[in-house]
mmCIF file of C-alpha atoms in Angstrom:
data_model
loop_
_atom_site.group_PDB
_atom_site.id
_atom_site.type_symbol
_atom_site.label_atom_id
_atom_site.label_comp_id
_atom_site.label_asym_id
_atom_site.label_seq_id
_atom_site.Cartn_x
_atom_site.Cartn_y
_atom_site.Cartn_z
ATOM 1 C CA MET A 18 -0.966 -1.627 -13.006
ATOM 2 C CA TYR A 19 1.793 -0.244 -10.833
ATOM 3 C CA GLY A 20 1.649 2.645 -8.407
ATOM 4 C CA LEU A 21 4.640 4.707 -7.349
ATOM 5 C CA TYR A 22 4.225 6.100 -3.835
ATOM 6 C CA ASP A 23 6.532 8.598 -2.171
ATOM 7 C CA LYS A 24 7.955 8.011 1.303
ATOM 8 C CA GLU A 25 4.948 9.768 2.855
ATOM 9 C CA GLY A 26 2.522 7.341 1.198
ATOM 10 C CA ILE A 27 1.234 9.715 -1.469
ATOM 11 C CA LEU A 28 0.519 8.161 -4.855
ATOM 12 C CA ARG A 29 2.748 9.982 -7.337
ATOM 13 C CA PHE A 30 2.331 7.997 -10.571
ATOM 14 C CA VAL A 31 0.384 5.049 -12.046
ATOM 15 C CA ASP A 32 1.128 3.058 -15.199
ATOM 16 C CA SER A 33 0.698 -0.459 -16.519
ATOM 17 C CA ASP A 34 4.439 -0.683 -17.226
ATOM 18 C CA LYS A 35 6.793 -1.074 -14.271
ATOM 19 C CA ASP A 36 9.713 0.416 -16.224
ATOM 20 C CA VAL A 37 7.732 3.594 -16.953
ATOM 21 C CA CYS A 38 7.127 4.054 -13.217
ATOM 22 C CA LEU A 39 10.834 3.628 -12.540
ATOM 23 C CA ALA A 40 11.631 6.134 -15.307
ATOM 24 C CA TYR A 41 9.301 8.614 -13.584
ATOM 25 C CA ALA A 42 11.204 8.164 -10.332
ATOM 26 C CA GLU A 43 14.485 8.706 -12.155
ATOM 27 C CA LEU A 44 13.165 11.793 -13.961
ATOM 28 C CA PHE A 45 12.213 13.423 -10.659
ATOM 29 C CA GLU A 46 15.412 12.190 -8.991
ATOM 30 C CA LEU A 47 13.627 10.024 -6.421
ATOM 31 C CA SER A 48 16.096 7.622 -4.888
ATOM 32 C CA SER A 49 14.948 4.076 -4.155
ATOM 33 C CA THR A 50 14.828 4.932 -0.439
ATOM 34 C CA ASN A 51 12.280 7.691 -1.145
ATOM 35 C CA TYR A 52 9.628 5.710 -3.030
ATOM 36 C CA CYS A 53 7.762 2.431 -3.057
ATOM 37 C CA LEU A 54 6.631 0.697 -6.253
ATOM 38 C CA MET A 55 3.559 -1.482 -5.731
ATOM 39 C CA GLU A 56 1.563 -3.667 -8.072
ATOM 40 C CA LEU A 57 -2.059 -2.533 -7.957
ATOM 41 C CA ALA A 58 -4.982 -4.945 -8.202
ATOM 42 C CA ASN A 59 -6.617 -5.216 -11.600
ATOM 43 C CA ASP A 60 -10.185 -5.744 -10.418
ATOM 44 C CA LYS A 61 -12.345 -5.137 -13.485
ATOM 45 C CA ARG A 62 -15.668 -5.947 -11.828
ATOM 46 C CA LYS A 63 -18.135 -3.086 -12.226
ATOM 47 C CA GLY A 64 -19.927 -1.486 -9.338
ATOM 48 C CA LYS A 65 -17.052 -1.605 -6.832
ATOM 49 C CA GLY A 66 -15.446 1.612 -5.699
ATOM 50 C CA THR A 67 -15.565 5.087 -7.162
ATOM 51 C CA SER A 68 -13.528 6.508 -9.980
ATOM 52 C CA LEU A 69 -10.932 9.167 -9.233
ATOM 53 C CA GLY A 70 -12.756 11.651 -11.474
ATOM 54 C CA GLN A 71 -15.915 11.301 -9.426
ATOM 55 C CA ASN A 72 -14.002 11.793 -6.186
ATOM 56 C CA LEU A 73 -12.329 14.967 -7.413
ATOM 57 C CA GLY A 74 -15.605 16.476 -8.586
ATOM 58 C CA GLY A 75 -17.294 15.808 -5.273
ATOM 59 C CA ASN A 76 -14.487 17.314 -3.217
ATOM 60 C CA SER A 77 -13.811 20.467 -5.234
ATOM 61 C CA ASN A 78 -15.851 22.806 -3.004
#
């Protein structure tokens, strides 16, 4: 998995294909000086961390 972060460190896009992430940056006219593309760990062990969906539900108040 790859994550595309903007220059302020905010995760903007995630995909398993690096080229799709770069296409996203191009679509939104992000120059290479305004984003960082990082390979994300593929840790498939269960029980570690919390899913994004659970985090959003808990913080919606």
